[in-house]
Amino acid sequence: ANNFLCNICSSILVIILTVGVLIVCTTIGSTLHLAIILKLHISSNTSLLYLSSHLRFWASC
C-alpha cells in the first residue's frame, strides 16, 4: 500500500512540474512576442497597423 501511495505522489509531482514548465514557457513566449512587437513598433510607424490588427486578433480569441 505504501509503494502505491509513493507512485501516486510521484505522478502528481510530475504533473505539477509539467504544468509549471508549460506555464513558464507560455509566459516567456508571450513576453518575447510582446517585446518583438514593441521593437517593431519603435523602429517603424507602419507596425502600428500590425499592432492594432494583432490586438484585434487577441480580442477575438
Coordinates of N, CA and C in Angstrom, one line a residue:
A1 N 0.8 -1.2 0.0 CA 0.0 0.0 0.0 C 0.9 1.3 0.0
N2 N 2.0 1.2 0.7 CA 2.9 2.3 0.8 C 3.5 2.6 -0.5
N3 N 3.9 1.6 -1.2 CA 4.5 1.8 -2.6 C 3.5 2.4 -3.5
F4 N 2.2 2.0 -3.4 CA 1.2 2.6 -4.3 C 1.0 4.1 -4.0
L5 N 1.1 4.5 -2.7 CA 1.0 5.9 -2.4 C 2.2 6.7 -3.0
C6 N 3.3 6.1 -2.9 CA 4.5 6.7 -3.5 C 4.4 6.9 -5.0
N7 N 3.8 6.0 -5.7 CA 3.6 6.1 -7.1 C 2.6 7.2 -7.4
I8 N 1.5 7.3 -6.6 CA 0.6 8.4 -6.8 C 1.2 9.8 -6.6
C9 N 2.0 9.9 -5.5 CA 2.7 11.1 -5.2 C 3.7 11.5 -6.3
S10 N 4.4 10.6 -6.8 CA 5.4 10.9 -7.8 C 4.7 11.3 -9.1
S11 N 3.6 10.7 -9.4 CA 2.9 11.1 -10.7 C 2.3 12.4 -10.5
I12 N 1.8 12.8 -9.3 CA 1.2 14.1 -9.1 C 2.3 15.1 -9.2
L13 N 3.5 14.8 -8.7 CA 4.6 15.8 -8.8 C 5.0 16.0 -10.2
V14 N 5.1 14.9 -11.0 CA 5.4 15.0 -12.4 C 4.4 15.9 -13.1
I15 N 3.1 15.7 -12.8 CA 2.0 16.5 -13.4 C 2.2 18.0 -13.1
I16 N 2.5 18.3 -11.8 CA 2.6 19.7 -11.3 C 3.8 20.3 -12.0
L17 N 5.0 19.6 -12.1 CA 6.2 20.1 -12.7 C 5.9 20.4 -14.2
T18 N 5.2 19.5 -14.9 CA 4.9 19.7 -16.3 C 4.1 20.9 -16.5
V19 N 3.0 21.0 -15.7 CA 2.1 22.2 -15.8 C 2.9 23.5 -15.5
G20 N 3.8 23.4 -14.5 CA 4.6 24.6 -14.2 C 5.5 25.0 -15.3
V21 N 6.2 24.0 -15.9 CA 7.0 24.3 -17.0 C 6.3 24.9 -18.2
L22 N 5.1 24.4 -18.5 CA 4.2 24.9 -19.6 C 3.8 26.3 -19.3
I23 N 3.5 26.6 -18.1 CA 3.1 28.0 -17.7 C 4.2 29.0 -17.9
V24 N 5.4 28.6 -17.4 CA 6.6 29.4 -17.5 C 6.9 29.6 -19.0
C25 N 6.9 28.5 -19.8 CA 7.2 28.7 -21.2 C 6.2 29.6 -21.9
T26 N 4.9 29.5 -21.6 CA 3.9 30.3 -22.2 C 4.2 31.8 -21.8
T27 N 4.5 32.0 -20.6 CA 4.7 33.4 -20.1 C 5.9 34.0 -20.8
I28 N 7.0 33.3 -20.9 CA 8.2 33.7 -21.5 C 8.0 34.0 -23.0
G29 N 7.2 33.0 -23.6 CA 6.9 33.2 -25.0 C 6.1 34.4 -25.4
S30 N 5.1 34.7 -24.6 CA 4.2 35.8 -24.8 C 5.0 37.1 -24.5
T31 N 5.9 37.1 -23.5 CA 6.7 38.3 -23.2 C 7.6 38.6 -24.3
L32 N 8.3 37.6 -24.9 CA 9.2 37.8 -26.0 C 8.4 38.3 -27.2
H33 N 7.2 37.7 -27.4 CA 6.3 38.1 -28.5 C 6.0 39.6 -28.4
L34 N 5.6 40.1 -27.2 CA 5.3 41.5 -27.0 C 6.5 42.4 -27.2
A35 N 7.7 41.9 -26.7 CA 8.9 42.6 -26.9 C 9.3 42.8 -28.3
I36 N 9.1 41.8 -29.1 CA 9.4 41.9 -30.6 C 8.4 42.9 -31.2
I37 N 7.1 42.8 -30.9 CA 6.1 43.7 -31.4 C 6.5 45.2 -31.1
L38 N 6.9 45.4 -29.8 CA 7.3 46.7 -29.4 C 8.5 47.2 -30.1
K39 N 9.5 46.4 -30.3 CA 10.7 46.8 -31.1 C 10.3 47.2 -32.5
L40 N 9.4 46.4 -33.1 CA 8.9 46.7 -34.4 C 8.2 48.0 -34.4
H41 N 7.4 48.3 -33.4 CA 6.6 49.5 -33.3 C 7.5 50.7 -33.1
I42 N 8.6 50.5 -32.4 CA 9.5 51.7 -32.2 C 10.3 51.9 -33.5
S43 N 10.7 50.9 -34.2 CA 11.5 51.0 -35.4 C 10.7 51.6 -36.5
S44 N 9.4 51.4 -36.6 CA 8.6 51.9 -37.7 C 7.2 52.1 -37.3
N45 N 6.6 53.2 -37.8 CA 5.2 53.5 -37.5 C 4.2 52.6 -38.2
T46 N 4.7 52.0 -39.3 CA 3.7 51.1 -40.1 C 3.4 49.9 -39.2
S47 N 4.2 49.6 -38.2 CA 3.9 48.4 -37.4 C 2.7 48.7 -36.4
L48 N 2.4 50.0 -36.3 CA 1.2 50.4 -35.5 C 0.0 49.7 -36.1
L49 N -0.1 49.6 -37.4 CA -1.2 48.9 -38.0 C -1.1 47.4 -37.7
Y50 N 0.1 46.8 -37.7 CA 0.3 45.4 -37.3 C -0.1 45.2 -35.9
L51 N 0.3 46.1 -35.0 CA 0.0 46.0 -33.6 C -1.6 46.0 -33.4
S52 N -2.2 47.0 -34.0 CA -3.7 47.1 -33.8 C -4.4 45.8 -34.3
S53 N -4.0 45.3 -35.5 CA -4.6 44.1 -36.0 C -4.3 42.9 -35.1
H54 N -3.1 42.9 -34.5 CA -2.7 41.9 -33.6 C -3.6 41.9 -32.3
L55 N -3.8 43.1 -31.8 CA -4.7 43.3 -30.6 C -6.1 42.9 -30.9
R56 N -6.5 43.2 -32.1 CA -7.9 42.8 -32.6 C -8.0 41.3 -32.6
F57 N -6.9 40.7 -33.1 CA -6.9 39.2 -33.2 C -7.0 38.6 -31.8
W58 N -6.2 39.2 -30.8 CA -6.2 38.7 -29.5 C -7.6 38.9 -28.8
A59 N -8.2 40.0 -29.1 CA -9.5 40.3 -28.5 C -10.6 39.3 -29.1
S60 N -10.4 38.8 -30.3 CA -11.4 37.9 -30.9 C -11.3 36.5 -30.3
C61 N -10.1 36.2 -29.7 CA -9.9 34.9 -29.2 C -10.8 34.6 -27.9

